[in-house]
Short mmCIF file of C-alpha atoms in Angstrom, two decimals:
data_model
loop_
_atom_site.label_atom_id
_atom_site.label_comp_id
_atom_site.label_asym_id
_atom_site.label_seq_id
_atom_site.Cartn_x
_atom_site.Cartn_y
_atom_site.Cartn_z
CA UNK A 22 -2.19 33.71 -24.34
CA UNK A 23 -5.47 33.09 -25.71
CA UNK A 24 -9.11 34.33 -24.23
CA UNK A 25 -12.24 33.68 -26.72
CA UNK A 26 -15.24 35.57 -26.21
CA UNK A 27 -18.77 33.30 -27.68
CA UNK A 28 -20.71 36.72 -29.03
CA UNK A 29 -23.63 34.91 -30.14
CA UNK A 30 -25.21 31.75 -31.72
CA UNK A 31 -27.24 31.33 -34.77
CA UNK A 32 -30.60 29.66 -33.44
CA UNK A 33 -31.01 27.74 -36.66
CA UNK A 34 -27.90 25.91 -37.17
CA UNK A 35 -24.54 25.97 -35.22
CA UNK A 36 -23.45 29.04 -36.52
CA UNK A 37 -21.55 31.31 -34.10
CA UNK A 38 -19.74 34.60 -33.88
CA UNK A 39 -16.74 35.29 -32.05
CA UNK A 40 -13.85 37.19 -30.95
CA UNK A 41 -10.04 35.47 -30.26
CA UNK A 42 -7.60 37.62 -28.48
CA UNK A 43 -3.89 36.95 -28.82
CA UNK A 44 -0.80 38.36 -28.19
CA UNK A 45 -0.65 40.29 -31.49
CA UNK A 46 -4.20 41.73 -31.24
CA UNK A 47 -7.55 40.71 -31.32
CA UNK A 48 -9.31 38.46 -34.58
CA UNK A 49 -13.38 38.30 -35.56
CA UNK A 50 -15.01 35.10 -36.37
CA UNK A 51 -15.89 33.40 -38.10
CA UNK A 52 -12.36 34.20 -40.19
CA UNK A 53 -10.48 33.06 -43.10
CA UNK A 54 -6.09 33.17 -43.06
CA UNK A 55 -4.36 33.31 -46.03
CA UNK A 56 -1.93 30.72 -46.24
CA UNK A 57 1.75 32.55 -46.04
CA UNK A 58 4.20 28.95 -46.33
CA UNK A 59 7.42 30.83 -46.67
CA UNK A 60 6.62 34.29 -44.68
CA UNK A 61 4.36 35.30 -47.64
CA UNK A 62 1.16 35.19 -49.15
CA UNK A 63 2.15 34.83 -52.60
CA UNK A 64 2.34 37.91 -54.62
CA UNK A 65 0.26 40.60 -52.03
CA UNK A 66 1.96 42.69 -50.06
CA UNK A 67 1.88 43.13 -46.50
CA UNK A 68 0.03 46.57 -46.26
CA UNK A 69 -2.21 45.29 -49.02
CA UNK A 70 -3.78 42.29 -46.63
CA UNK A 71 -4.21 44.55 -44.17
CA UNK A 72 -6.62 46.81 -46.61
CA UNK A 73 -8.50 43.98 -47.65
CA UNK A 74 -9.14 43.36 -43.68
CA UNK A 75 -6.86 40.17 -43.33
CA UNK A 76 -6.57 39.74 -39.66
CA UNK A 77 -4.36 36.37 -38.93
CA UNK A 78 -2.39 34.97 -41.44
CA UNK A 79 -0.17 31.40 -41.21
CA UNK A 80 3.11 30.35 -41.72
CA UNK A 81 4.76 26.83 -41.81
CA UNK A 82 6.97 25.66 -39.53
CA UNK A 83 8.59 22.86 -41.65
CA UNK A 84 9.22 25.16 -44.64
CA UNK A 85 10.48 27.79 -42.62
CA UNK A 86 12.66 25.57 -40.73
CA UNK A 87 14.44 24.63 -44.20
CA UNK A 88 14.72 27.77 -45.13
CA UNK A 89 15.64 30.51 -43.55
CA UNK A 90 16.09 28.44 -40.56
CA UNK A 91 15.81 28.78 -37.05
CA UNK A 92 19.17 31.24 -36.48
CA UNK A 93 17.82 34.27 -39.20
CA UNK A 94 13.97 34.24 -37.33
CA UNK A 95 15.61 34.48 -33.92
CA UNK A 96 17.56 37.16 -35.27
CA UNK A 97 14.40 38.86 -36.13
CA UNK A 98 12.54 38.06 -32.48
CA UNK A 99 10.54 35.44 -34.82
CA UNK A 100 8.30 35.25 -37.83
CA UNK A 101 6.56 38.65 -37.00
CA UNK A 102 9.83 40.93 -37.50
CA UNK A 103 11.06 38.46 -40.43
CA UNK A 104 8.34 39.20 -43.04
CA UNK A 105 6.77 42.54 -41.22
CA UNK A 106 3.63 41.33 -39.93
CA UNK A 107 2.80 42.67 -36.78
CA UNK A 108 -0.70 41.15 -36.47
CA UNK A 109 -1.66 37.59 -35.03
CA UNK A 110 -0.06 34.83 -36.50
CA UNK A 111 -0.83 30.78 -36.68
CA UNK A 112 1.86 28.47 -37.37
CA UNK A 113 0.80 24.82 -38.96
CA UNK A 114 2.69 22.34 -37.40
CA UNK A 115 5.20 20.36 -40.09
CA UNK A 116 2.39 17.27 -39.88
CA UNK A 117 0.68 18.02 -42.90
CA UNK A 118 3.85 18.72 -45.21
CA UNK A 119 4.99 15.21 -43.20
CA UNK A 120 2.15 13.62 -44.85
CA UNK A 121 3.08 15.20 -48.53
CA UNK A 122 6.72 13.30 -48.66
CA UNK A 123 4.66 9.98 -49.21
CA UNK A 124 7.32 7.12 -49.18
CA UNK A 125 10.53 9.98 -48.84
CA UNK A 126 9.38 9.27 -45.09
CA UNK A 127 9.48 7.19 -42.51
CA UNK A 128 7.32 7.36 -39.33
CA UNK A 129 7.58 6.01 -36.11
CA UNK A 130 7.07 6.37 -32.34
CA UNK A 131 9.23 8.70 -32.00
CA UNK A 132 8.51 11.28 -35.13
CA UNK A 133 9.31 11.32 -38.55
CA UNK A 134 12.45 10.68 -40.67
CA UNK A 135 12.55 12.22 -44.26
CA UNK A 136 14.97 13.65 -46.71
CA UNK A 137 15.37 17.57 -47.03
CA UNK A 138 13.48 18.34 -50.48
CA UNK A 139 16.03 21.78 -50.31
CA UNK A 140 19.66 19.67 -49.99
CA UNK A 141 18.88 16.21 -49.41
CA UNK A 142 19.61 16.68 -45.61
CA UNK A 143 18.80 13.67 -43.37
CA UNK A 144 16.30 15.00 -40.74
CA UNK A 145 14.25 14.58 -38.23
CA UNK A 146 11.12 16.00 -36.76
CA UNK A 147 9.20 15.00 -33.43
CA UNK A 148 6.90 16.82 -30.98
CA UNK A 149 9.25 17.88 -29.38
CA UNK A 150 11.13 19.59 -32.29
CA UNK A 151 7.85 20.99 -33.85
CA UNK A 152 7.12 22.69 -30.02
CA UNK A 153 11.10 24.00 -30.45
CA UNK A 154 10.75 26.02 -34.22
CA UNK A 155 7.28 26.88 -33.28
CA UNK A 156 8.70 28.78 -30.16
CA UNK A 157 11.29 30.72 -32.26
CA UNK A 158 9.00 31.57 -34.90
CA UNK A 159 6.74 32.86 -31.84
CA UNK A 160 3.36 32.16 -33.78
CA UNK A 161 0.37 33.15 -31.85
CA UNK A 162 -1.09 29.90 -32.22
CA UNK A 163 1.05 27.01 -32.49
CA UNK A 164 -0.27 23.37 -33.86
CA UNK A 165 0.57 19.90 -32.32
CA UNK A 166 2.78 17.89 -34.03
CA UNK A 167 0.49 15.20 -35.87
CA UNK A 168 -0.04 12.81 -38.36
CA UNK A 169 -2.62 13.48 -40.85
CA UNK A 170 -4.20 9.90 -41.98
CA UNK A 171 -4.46 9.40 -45.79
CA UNK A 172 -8.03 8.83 -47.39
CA UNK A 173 -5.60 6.24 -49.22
CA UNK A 174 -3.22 3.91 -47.67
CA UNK A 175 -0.75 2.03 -50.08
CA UNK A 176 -3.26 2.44 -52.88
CA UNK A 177 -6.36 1.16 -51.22
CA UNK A 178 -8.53 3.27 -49.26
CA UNK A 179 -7.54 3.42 -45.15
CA UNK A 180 -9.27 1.04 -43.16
CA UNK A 181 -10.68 1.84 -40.07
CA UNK A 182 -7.64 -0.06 -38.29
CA UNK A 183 -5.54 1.71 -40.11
CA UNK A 184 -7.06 5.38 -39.12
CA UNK A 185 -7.00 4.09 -35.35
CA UNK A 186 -3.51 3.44 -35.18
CA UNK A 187 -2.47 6.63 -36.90
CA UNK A 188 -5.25 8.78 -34.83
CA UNK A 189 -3.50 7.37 -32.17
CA UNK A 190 -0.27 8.61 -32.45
CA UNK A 191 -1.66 11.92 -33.09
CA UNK A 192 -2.73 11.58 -29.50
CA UNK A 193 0.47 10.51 -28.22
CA UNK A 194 1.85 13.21 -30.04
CA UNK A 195 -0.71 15.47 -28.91
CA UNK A 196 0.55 14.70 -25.52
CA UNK A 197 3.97 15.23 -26.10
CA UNK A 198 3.68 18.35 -27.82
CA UNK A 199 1.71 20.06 -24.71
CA UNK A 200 4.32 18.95 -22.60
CA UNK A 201 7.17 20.10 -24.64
CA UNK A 202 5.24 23.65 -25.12
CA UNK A 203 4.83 24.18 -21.46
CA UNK A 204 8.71 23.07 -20.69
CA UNK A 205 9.60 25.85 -22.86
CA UNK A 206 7.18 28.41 -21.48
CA UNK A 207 5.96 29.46 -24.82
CA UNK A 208 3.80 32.01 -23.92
CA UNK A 209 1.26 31.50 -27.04
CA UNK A 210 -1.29 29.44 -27.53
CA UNK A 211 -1.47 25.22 -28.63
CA UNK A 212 -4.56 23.78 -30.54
CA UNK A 213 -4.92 20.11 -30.91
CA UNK A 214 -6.03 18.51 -33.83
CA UNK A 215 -9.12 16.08 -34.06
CA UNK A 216 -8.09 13.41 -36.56
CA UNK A 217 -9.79 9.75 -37.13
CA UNK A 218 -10.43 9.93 -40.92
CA UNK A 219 -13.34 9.42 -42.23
CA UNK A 220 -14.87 7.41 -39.37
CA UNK A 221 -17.02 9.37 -36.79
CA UNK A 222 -16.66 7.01 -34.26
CA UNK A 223 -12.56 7.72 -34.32
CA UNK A 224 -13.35 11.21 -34.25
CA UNK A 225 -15.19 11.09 -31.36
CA UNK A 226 -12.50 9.20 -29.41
CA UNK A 227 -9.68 11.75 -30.77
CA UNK A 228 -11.94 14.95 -29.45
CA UNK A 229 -13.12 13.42 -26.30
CA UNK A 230 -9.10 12.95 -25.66
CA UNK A 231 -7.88 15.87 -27.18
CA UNK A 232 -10.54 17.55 -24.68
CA UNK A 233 -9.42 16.05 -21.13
CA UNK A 234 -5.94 17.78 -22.25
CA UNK A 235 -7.90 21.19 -21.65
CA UNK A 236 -6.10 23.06 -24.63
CA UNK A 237 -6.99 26.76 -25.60
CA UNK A 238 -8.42 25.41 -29.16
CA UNK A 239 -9.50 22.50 -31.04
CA UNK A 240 -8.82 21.53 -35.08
CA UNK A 241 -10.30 19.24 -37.09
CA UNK A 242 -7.64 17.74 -39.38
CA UNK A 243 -6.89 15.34 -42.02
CA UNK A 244 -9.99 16.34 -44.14
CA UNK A 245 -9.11 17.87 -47.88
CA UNK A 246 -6.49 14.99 -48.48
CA UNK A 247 -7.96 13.11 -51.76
CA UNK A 248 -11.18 11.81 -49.90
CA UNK A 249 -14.76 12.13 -51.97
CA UNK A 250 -16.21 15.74 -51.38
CA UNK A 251 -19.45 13.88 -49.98
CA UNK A 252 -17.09 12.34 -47.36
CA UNK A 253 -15.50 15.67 -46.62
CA UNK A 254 -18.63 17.88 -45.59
CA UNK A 255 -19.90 14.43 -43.91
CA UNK A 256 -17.02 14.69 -41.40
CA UNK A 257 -17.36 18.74 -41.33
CA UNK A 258 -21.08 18.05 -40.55
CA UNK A 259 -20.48 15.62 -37.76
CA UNK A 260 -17.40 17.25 -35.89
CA UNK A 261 -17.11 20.92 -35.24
CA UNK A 262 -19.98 21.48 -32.92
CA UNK A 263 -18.97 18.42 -30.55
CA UNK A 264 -16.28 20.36 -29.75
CA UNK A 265 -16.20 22.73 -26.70
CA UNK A 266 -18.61 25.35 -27.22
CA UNK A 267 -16.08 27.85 -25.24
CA UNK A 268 -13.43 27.60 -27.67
CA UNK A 269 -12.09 28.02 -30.82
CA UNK A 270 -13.15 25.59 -33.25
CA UNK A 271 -10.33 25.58 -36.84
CA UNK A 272 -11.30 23.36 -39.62
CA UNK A 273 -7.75 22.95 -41.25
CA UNK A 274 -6.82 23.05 -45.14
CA UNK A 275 -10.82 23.93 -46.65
CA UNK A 276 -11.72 25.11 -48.86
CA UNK A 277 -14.41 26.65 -51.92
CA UNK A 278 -16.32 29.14 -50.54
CA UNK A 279 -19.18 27.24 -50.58
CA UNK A 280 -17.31 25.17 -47.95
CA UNK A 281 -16.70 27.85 -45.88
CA UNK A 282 -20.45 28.80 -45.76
CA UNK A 283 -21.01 24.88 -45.32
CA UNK A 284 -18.45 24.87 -41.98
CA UNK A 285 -19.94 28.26 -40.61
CA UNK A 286 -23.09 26.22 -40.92
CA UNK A 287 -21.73 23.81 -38.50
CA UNK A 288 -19.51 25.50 -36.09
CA UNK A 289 -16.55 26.20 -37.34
CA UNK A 290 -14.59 29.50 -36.25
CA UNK A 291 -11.54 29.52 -38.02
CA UNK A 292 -10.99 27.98 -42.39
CA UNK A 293 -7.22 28.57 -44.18
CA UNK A 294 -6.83 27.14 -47.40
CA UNK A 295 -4.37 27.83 -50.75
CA UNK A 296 -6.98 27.70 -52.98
CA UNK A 297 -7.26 31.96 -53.04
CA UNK A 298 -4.16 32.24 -54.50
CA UNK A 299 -3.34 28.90 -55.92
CA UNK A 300 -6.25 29.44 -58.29
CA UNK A 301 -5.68 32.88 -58.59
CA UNK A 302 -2.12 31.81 -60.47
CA UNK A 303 -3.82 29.56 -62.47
CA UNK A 304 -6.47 32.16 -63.30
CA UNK A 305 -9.37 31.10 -61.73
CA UNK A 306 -11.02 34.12 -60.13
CA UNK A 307 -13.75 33.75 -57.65
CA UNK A 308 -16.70 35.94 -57.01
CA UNK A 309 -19.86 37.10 -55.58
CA UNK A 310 -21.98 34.98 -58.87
CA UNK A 311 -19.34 32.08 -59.40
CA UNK A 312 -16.04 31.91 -60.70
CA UNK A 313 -14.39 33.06 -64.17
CA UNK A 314 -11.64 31.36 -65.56
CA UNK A 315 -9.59 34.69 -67.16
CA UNK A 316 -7.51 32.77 -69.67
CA UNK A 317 -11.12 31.97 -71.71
CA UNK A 318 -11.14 34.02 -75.15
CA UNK A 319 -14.09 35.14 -74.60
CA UNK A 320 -12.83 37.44 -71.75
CA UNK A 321 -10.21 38.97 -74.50
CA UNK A 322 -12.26 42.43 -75.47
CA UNK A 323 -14.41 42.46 -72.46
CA UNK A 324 -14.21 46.11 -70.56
CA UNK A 325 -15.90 44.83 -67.50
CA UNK A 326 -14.31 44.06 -64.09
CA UNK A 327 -14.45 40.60 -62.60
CA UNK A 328 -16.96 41.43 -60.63
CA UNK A 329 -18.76 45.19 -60.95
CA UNK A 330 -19.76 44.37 -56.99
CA UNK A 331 -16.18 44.20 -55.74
CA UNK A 332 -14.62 47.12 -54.33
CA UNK A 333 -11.14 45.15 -53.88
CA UNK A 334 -7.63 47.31 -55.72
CA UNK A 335 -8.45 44.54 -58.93
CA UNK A 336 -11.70 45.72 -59.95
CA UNK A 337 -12.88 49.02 -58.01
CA UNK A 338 -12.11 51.53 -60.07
CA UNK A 339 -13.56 50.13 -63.53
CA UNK A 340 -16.67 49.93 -61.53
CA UNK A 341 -16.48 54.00 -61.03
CA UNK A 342 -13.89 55.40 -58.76
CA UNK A 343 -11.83 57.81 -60.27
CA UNK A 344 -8.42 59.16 -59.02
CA UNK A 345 -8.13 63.03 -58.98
CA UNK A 346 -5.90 63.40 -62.90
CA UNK A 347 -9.39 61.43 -64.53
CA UNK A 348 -7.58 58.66 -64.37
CA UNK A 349 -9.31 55.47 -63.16
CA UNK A 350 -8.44 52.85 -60.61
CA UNK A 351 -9.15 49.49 -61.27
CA UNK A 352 -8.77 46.71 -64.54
CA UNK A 353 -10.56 45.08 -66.73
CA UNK A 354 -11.40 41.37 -68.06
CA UNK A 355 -9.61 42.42 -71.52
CA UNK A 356 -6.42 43.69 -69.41
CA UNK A 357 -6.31 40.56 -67.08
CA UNK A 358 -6.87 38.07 -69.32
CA UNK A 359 -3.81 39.98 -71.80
CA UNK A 360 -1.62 39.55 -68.99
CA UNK A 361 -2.33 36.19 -68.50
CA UNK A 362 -1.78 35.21 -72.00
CA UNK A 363 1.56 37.18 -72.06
CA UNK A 364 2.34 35.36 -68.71
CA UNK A 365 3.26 38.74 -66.68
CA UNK A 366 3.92 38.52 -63.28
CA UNK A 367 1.13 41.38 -62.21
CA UNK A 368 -1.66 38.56 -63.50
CA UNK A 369 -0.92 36.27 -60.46
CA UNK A 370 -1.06 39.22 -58.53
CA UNK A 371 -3.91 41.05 -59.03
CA UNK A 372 -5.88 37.89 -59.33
CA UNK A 373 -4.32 36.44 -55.70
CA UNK A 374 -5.71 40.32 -54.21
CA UNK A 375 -8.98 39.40 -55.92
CA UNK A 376 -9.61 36.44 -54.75
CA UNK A 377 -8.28 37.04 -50.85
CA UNK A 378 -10.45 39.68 -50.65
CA UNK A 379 -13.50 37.68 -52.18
CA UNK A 380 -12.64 35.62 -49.64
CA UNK A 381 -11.98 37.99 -46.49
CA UNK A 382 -15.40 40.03 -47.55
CA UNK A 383 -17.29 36.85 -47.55
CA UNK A 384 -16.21 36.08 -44.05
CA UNK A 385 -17.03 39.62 -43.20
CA UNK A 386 -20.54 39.45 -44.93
CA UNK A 387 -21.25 36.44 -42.52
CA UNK A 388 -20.01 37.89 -39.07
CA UNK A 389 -22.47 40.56 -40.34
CA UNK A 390 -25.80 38.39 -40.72
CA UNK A 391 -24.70 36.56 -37.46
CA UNK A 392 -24.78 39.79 -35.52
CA UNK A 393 -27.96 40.87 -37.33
CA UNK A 394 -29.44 37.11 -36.86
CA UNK A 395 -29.80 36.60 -40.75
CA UNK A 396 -27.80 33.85 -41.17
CA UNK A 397 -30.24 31.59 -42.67
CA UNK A 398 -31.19 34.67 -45.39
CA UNK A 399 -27.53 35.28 -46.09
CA UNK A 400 -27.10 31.28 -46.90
CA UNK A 401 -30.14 31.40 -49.09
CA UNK A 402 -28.86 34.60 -50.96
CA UNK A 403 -25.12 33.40 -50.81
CA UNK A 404 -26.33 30.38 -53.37
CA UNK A 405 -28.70 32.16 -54.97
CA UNK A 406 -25.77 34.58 -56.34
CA UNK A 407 -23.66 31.95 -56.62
CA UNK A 408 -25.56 30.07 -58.84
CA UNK A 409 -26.41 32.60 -60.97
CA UNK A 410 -23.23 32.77 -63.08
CA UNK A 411 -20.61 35.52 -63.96
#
């Protein structure tokens, strides 16, 4: 199930705001998910990304078919009652994580062949397959099996040829995986996945295909794998808004936040990316006027939050709130950056809570200027305090 409601259109760009309904409730756009591999978002709690206004979060179907497998979820009814998220979920297909192995696979017509990297396990995953653990995990959105086309190819950069005959399969695939969904009676909803490199003309073969299969929403894929960032917002530029205007458009994998401003720019509904949390382990904190790297010395005395603006658990209380004993809520540079150095677990954590809910209030901040019809203002403002420094 799947019904998307267009509730307006910036006039100056391709900007739009919208509302998805699913089976496990209803999600704004333009939205970001944080990225939950393993049934988690590394380090934040459950209840906590629903504070911060997290509204769709996504799991992986290939690492969650290694482990726990596909007996403990149905146990559970699925991935919802596994890791205690009742709230829409999006499942990526196994395609990208496919892609990862690099030569520890082997693909063909059929799927893909590829060692376990848990036990060494000989396996293999197809359409069909992918449509099978997606079904158990009962994901909200499921993803076609597909193959994600390299920016590089055997160590030169992927011909044109070469991007056709892997964009495809992804159709083939594509194909397969609709009809393997609708043989199980899955009663979620598929997206295909726009793929063709870094070639418009591909991409506009893959979406006028994808298209004809009439599926409930459209992703562009195989962008954020190792090609030039020029190349990257080239393809984001050219491909969102060709899609159909009455549904959901998911740009897969992306990105800074200046990216997601970038895609909102050009039609894109839906972002997910790592980067939130994978930066937030390696302490690299964004915010509202650029990003802070917590490790520097210069952070090691400094009584300030990250960011005085943010009202997230990480830095609201040094910028005032108090709880009812005088104490206050809230931490410091000085604090973060001594965990960091000491290498405490609670660094990671409060950083990862930061940084989602830089990135969930940013999202938020721009479904607000769309409704108001100040999207071009909030751009302007959004680099202005950007640039500006921390």
């Amino acid at each position: 199930m799947l019904r998307f409601e267009l509730l307006g259109q910036d006039p100056s760009s391709h900007a739009r705001r919208g509302r998805l309904t699913l089976n496990h409730g209803v999600v704004e756009t333009p939205i970001f998910m944080p990225v939950g591999t393993y049934g988690t978002v590394k380090g934040v709690l459950p209840r906590s990304l629903r504070e911060m206004g997290a509204q769709i979060i996504l799991g992986n179907t290939f690492h969650l078919w290694m482990r726990p497998g596909l007996d403990v979820l149905r146990q559970f009814g699925g991935l919802h009652g596994f890791e205690n998220w009742h709230q829409p979920i999006l499942t990526d297909s196994g395609g990208f994580q496919v892609w990862s192995l690099g030569e520890m696979r082997k693909i063909s017509e059929e799927g893909v062949k590829f060692a376990s990297p848990v036990n060494g396990d000989r396996l293999f995953l197809t359409p069909e397959i992918s449509m099978q653990i997606q079904t158990v995990l009962n994901s909200d959105i499921v993803m076609q099996f597909d193959e994600c086309t390299p920016y590089e190819t055997r160590g030169h950069v992927t011909t044109e040829a070469e991007a056709r005959a892997s964009m495809a399969l992804s159709l083939r695939w594509a194909r397969r995986s609709q009809a393997e969904f609708e043989r199980l009676g899955n009663p979620n909803a598929l997206f295909g996945i726009v793929q063709g490199g870094m070639f418009e003309q591909l991409r506009e073969e893959s979406l006028a295909q994808l298209v004809e299969l009439d599926l409930p929403g459209y992703a562009i894929g195989g962008v954020s794998v190792g090609e030039p960032k020029e190349d990257m917002l080239r393809i984001t530029a050219h491909t969102p808004h060709r899609l159909p205007a009455h549904k959901p458009r998911y740009l897969m994998g992306v990105g800074t936040p200046e990216d997601l401003v970038y895609g909102v720019q050009h039609g894109v509904d839906m972002f997910d990316c790592v980067m939130p949390t994978r930066n937030a382990r390696n302490g690299h904190l964004f915010t509202r006027f650029g990003d802070l790297k917590i490790r520097n010395a210069r952070h090691k005395s400094d009584p300030r939050p990250i960011d005085e603006s943010c009202t997230c658990h990480t830095c609201a209380g040094a910028s005032g709130v108090a709880w009812q004993d005088g104490g206050r809520e809230g931490f410091s540079r000085a604090y973060l950056h001594h965990l960091e150095r000491c290498g405490e677990m609670l660094a990671p954590m409060l950083a990862s809570i930061h940084n989602l809910h830089y990135y969930l209030n940013l999202m938020r901040d721009i479904r607000a200027a769309l409704d108001a019809g100040a999207f071009g203002a909030f751009r302007q403002r959004f680099a202005a305090e950007r640039a500006r420094g921390v």
